[in-house]
Coordinates of C-alpha atoms and ligand atoms in Angstrom, one line a residue:
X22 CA -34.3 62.7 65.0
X23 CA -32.2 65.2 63.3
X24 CA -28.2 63.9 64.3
X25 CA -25.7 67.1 64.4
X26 CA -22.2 67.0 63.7
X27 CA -19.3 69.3 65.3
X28 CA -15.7 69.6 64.1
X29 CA -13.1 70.7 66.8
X30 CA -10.4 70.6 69.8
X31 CA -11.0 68.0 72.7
X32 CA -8.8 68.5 75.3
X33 CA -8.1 68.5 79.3
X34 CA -8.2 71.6 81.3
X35 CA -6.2 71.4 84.3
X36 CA -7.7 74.5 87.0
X37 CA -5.6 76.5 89.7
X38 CA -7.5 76.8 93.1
X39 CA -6.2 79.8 94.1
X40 CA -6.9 82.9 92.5
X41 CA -3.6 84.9 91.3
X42 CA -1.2 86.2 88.2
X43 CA -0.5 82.6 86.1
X44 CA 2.2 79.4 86.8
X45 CA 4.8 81.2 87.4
X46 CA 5.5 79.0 91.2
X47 CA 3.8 75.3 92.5
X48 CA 0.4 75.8 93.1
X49 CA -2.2 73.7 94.0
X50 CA -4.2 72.1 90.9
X51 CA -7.2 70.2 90.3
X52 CA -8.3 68.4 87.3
X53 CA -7.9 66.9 84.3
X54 CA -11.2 67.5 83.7
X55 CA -12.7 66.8 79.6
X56 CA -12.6 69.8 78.0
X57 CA -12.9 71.8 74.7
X58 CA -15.4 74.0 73.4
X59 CA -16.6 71.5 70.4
X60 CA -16.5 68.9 73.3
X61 CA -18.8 71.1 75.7
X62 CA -20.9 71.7 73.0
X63 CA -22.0 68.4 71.6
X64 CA -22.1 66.6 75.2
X65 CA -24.5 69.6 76.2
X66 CA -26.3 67.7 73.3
X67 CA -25.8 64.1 74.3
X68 CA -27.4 64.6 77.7
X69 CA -30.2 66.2 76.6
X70 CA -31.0 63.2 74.4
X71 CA -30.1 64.7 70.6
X72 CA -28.1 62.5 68.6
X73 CA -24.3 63.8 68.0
X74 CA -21.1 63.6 67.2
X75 CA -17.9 65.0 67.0
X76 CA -15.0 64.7 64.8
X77 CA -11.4 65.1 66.6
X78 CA -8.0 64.2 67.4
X79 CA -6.6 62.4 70.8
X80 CA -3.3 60.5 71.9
X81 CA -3.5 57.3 73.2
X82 CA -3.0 58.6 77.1
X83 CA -5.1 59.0 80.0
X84 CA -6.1 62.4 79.2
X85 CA -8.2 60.9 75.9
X86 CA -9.6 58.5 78.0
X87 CA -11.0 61.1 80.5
X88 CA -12.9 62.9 77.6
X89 CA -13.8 59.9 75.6
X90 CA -15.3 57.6 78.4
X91 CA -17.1 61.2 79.1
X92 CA -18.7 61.5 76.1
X93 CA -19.8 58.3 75.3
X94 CA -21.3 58.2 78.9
X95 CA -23.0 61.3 78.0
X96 CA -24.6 59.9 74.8
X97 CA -22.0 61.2 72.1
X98 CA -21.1 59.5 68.9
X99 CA -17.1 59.3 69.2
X100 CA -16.5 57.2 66.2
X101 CA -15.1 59.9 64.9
X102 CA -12.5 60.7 67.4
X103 CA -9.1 59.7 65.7
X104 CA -6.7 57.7 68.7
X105 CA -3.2 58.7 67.5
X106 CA -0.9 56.1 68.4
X107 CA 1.9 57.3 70.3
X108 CA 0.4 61.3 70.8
X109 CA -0.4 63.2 73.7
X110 CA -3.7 64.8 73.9
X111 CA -4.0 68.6 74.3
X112 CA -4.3 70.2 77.6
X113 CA -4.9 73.6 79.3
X114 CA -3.5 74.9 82.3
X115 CA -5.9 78.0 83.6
X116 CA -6.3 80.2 86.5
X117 CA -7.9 83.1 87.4
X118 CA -7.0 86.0 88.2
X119 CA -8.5 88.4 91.3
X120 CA -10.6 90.6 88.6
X121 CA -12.2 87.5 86.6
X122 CA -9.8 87.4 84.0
X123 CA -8.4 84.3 82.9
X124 CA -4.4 82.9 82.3
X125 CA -4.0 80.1 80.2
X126 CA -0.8 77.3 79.1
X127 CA -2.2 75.8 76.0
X128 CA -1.0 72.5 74.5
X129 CA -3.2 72.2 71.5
X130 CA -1.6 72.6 68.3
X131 CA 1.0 70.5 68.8
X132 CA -1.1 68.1 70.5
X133 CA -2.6 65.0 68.4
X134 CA -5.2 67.3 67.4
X135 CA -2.7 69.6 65.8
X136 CA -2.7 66.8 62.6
X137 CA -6.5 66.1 62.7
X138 CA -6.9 64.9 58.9
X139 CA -10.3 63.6 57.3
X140 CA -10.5 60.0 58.0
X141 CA -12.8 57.4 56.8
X142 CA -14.9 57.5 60.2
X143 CA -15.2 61.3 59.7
X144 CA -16.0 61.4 56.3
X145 CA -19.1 58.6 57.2
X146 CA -20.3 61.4 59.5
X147 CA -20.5 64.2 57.3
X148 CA -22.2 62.4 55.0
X149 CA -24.9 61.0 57.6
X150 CA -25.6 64.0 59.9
X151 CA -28.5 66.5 59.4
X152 CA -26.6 69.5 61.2
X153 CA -23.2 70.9 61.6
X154 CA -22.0 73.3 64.6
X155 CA -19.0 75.4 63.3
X156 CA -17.0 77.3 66.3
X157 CA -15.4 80.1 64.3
X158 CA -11.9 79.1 66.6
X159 CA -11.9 76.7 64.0
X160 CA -11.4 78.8 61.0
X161 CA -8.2 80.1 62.4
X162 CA -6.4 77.3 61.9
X163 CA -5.4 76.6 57.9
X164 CA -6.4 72.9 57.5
X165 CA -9.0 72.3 60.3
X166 CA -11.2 75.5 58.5
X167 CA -10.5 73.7 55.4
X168 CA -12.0 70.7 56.7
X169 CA -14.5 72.1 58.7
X170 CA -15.4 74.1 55.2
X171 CA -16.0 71.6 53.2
X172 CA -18.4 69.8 56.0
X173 CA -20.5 72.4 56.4
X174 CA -20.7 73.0 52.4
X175 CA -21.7 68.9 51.9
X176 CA -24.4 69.1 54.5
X177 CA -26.3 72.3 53.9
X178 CA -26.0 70.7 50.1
X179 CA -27.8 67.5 51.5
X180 CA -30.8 69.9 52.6
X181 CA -29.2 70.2 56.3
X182 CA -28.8 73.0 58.8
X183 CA -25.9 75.3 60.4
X184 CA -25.8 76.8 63.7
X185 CA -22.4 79.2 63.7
X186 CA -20.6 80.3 67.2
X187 CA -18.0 82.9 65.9
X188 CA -16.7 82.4 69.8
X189 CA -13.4 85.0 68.8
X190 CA -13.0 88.7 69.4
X191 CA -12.4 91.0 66.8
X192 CA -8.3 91.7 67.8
X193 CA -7.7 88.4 66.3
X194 CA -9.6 89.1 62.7
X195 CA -6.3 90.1 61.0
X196 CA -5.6 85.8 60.8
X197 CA -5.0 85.6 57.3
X198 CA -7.8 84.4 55.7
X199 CA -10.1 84.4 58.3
X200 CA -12.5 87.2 57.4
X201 CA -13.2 85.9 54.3
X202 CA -13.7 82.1 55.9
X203 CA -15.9 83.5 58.1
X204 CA -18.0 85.1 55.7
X205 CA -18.5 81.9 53.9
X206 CA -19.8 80.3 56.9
X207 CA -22.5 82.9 57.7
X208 CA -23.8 82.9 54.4
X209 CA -24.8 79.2 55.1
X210 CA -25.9 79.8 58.8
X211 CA -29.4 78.8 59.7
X212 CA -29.0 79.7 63.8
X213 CA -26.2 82.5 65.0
X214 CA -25.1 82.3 68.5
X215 CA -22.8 85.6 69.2
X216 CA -21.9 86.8 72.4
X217 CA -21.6 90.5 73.2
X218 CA -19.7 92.3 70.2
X219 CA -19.7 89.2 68.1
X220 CA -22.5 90.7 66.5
X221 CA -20.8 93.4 65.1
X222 CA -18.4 91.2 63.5
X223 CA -19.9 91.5 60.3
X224 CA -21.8 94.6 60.9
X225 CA -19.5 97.5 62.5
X226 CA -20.6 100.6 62.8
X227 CA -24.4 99.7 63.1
X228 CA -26.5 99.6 66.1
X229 CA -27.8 96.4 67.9
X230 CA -31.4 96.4 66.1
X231 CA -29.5 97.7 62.7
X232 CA -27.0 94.6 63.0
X233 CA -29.9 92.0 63.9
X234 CA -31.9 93.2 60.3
X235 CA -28.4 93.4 58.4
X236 CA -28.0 89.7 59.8
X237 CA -31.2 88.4 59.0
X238 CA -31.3 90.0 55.3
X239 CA -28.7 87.4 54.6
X240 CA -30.8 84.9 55.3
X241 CA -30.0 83.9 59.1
X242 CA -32.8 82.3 60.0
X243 CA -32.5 82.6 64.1
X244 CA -30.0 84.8 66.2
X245 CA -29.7 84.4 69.2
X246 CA -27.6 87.0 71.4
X247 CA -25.3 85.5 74.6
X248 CA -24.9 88.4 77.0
X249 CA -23.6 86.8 80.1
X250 CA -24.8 87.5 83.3
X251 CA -27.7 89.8 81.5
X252 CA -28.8 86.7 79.8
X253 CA -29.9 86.9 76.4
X254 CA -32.2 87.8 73.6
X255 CA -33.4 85.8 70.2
X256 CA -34.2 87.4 67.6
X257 CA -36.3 85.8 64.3
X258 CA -38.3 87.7 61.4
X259 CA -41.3 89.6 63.5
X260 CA -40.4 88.1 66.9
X261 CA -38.0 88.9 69.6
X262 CA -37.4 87.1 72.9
X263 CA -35.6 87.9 75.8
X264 CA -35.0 86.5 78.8
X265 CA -32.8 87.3 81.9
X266 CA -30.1 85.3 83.2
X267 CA -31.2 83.0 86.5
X268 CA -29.7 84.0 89.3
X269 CA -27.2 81.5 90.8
X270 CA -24.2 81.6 92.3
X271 CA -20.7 81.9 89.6
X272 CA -17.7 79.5 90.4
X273 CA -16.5 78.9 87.1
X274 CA -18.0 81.0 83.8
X275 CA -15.9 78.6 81.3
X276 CA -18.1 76.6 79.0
X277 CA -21.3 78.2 79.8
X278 CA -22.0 79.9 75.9
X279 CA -21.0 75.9 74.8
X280 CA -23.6 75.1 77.3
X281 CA -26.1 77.4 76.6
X282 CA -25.8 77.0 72.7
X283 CA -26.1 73.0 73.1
X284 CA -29.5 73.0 74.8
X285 CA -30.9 75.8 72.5
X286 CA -29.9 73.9 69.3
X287 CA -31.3 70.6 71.2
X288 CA -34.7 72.3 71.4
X289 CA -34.6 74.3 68.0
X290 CA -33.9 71.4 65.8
X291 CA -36.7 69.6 68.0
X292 CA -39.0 72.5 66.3
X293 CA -39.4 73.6 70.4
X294 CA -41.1 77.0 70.3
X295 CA -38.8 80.2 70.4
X296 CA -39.3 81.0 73.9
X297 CA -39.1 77.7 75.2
X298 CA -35.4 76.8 73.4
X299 CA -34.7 80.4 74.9
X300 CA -35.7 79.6 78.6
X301 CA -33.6 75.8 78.3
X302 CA -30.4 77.6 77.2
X303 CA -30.5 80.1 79.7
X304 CA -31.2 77.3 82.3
X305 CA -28.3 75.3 80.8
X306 CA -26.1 78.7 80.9
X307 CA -26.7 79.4 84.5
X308 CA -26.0 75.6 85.7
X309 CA -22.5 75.6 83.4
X310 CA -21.6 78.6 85.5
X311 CA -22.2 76.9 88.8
X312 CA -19.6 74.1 88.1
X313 CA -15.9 74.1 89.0
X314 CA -14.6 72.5 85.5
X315 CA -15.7 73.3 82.0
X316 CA -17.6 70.2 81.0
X317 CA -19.0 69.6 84.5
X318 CA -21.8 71.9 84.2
X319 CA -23.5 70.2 80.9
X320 CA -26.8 69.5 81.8
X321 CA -29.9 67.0 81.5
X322 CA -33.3 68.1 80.9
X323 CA -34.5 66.8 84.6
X324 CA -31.5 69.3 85.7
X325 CA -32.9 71.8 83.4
X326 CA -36.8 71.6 85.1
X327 CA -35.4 71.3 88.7
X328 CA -33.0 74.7 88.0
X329 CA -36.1 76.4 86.7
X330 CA -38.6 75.2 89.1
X331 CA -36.6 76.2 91.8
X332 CA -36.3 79.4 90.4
X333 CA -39.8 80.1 90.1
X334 CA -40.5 78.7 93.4
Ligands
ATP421 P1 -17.8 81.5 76.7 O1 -16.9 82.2 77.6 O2 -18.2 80.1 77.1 O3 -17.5 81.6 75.2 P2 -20.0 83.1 75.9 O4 -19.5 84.5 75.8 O5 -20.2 82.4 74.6 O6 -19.2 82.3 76.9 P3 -21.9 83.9 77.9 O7 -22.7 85.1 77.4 O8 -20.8 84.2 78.8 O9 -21.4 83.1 76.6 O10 -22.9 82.9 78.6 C1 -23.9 82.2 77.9 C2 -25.2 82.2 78.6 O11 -25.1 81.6 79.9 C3 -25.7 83.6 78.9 O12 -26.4 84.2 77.8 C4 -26.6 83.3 80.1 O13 -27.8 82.8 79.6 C5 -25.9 82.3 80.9 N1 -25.0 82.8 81.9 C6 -23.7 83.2 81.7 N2 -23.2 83.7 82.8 C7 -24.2 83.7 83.7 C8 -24.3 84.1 85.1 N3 -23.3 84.6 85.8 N4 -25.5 83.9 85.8 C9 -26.5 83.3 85.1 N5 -26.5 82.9 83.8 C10 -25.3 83.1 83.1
MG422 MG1 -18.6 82.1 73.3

């Protein structure tokens, strides 16, 4: 079985229980609970079974030990999580607002992931895995896009695969630098997961089916569009697929594209057929949802069958 690589944040998110504007007075909390979008991602792919890891960056503190006893519950290779000695891990303090929207405290970059550096257990995995995920958040950040560069460049060298999440909006584009990283990464990208505008990153000023043929003229092999609670659509040469979203009930949105693009790449790189990877993810985007708590909502495939055959039913 193919083994997929990701590069990226692991942190705790920390969740107010009341709706309301921010921190700004006590509140009551919940949490830690293991977070990170990288983090979501590969244990999305540990549960259902597909061999992964992910290279990162934690203190030596309780909140590493939340995520890491996590993830190697779930099935994830954390060899390559660096302990830092005397670091904190990064956190997240977030609460909703009345309308949906989200307020965030972030303590990432100068958590111990801030100095994530290639290390001898990290370099062992990019030279052993089939597949790398790149989260475009990554390419924001000068040494960690380096890094995360150079992985993706020395495994689609080896003959392996990329799935690309650009997971940013276009206001932060002006990063120096980051246009032209992101290029680079699509032009290896086997599997593009956008969500809603994303896919005009690269193609403004065309329309959804004009963007989709721009895309695949560069070689992007499958493109698979996240559209929330309207579910979502792939798209290969001669075949589309759509599917709407499930209909549950939403506590918590956070982590469900993570979710979602974990169980489709589970199923892709199985060779699963279009419609089938398609049907999984949207399954294992309509669980996340359901779950107070960003990682809480990764899903196996029994959860998968029983979400879908209650559905049906
Ligand atoms: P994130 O905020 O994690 O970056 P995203 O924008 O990458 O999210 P979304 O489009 O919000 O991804 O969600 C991914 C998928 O999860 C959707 O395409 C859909 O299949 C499913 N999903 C999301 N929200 C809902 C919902 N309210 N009900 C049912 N399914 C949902
Ligand atoms: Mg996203």
């Amino acid at each position: 079985m193919k083994k997929v690589l990701t590069i990226g944040e692991i942190l705790v998110e920390i969740v107010a229980t009341t709706r309301g504007n921010g921190f700004l007075e006590a509140q009551p909390l919940v949490g830690p609970f293991p977070s990170g979008a990288p983090a979501i991602f590969v244990d999305q792919l540990g549960k259902l079974g597909t061999p992964c890891a992910i290279v990162s960056r934690v203190g030596e503190d309780d909140f590493a030990h939340v995520n890491l006893d996590r993830l190697r519950a779930d099935g994830v290779d954390i060899s390559g999580i660096e302990v830092a000695a005397g670091e904190n891990t990064g956190s997240a303090f977030v609460r909703y607002r009345e309308d949906g929207s989200r307020a965030f405290v972030f303590n990432i970059r100068h958590s111990a992931f801030g100095k994530l550096r290639p290390t001898t257990a990290s370099e062992a995995l990019i030279d052993s895995c089939d597949h790398l995920h790149v989260m475009g958040t990554a390419l924001s950040a000068e040494g960690l896009g380096a890094m995360v560069m150079e992985a993706a460049r020395r495994i689609k060298a080896r003959g392996g695969t990329i799935s690309f999440d650009p997971n940013l909006r276009p206001e932060i584009l002006g990063a120096p630098g980051l246009r032209a990283a992101l290029e680079d990464v699509l032009s290896m990208t086997d599997l593009f997961l956008p969500s809603g505008e994303e896919l005009f990153l690269f193609t403004a000023g065309f329309d959804e089916a004009e963007a989709i043929a721009a895309l695949q003229a560069r070689g992007i092999r499958s493109i698979v569009v996240k559209r929330g609670a309207d579910g979502a659509s792939l798209f290969e040469r001669g075949l589309r697929e759509d599917v709407a979203a499930l209909s549950v009930e939403e506590v918590d949105p956070t982590g469900a594209g993570d979710c979602f693009g974990g169980a489709f790449l589970s199923f892709w790189l199985a060779g699963a057929a279009p419609a089938e990877a398609l049907r999984y993810a949207n399954a294992a985007g309509a669980r996340a949802v359901t779950r107070l708590g960003p990682m809480e909502g990764t899903s196996t495939r029994a959860e998968l069958d029983a979400l879908l055959a209650q559905q049906r039913g």
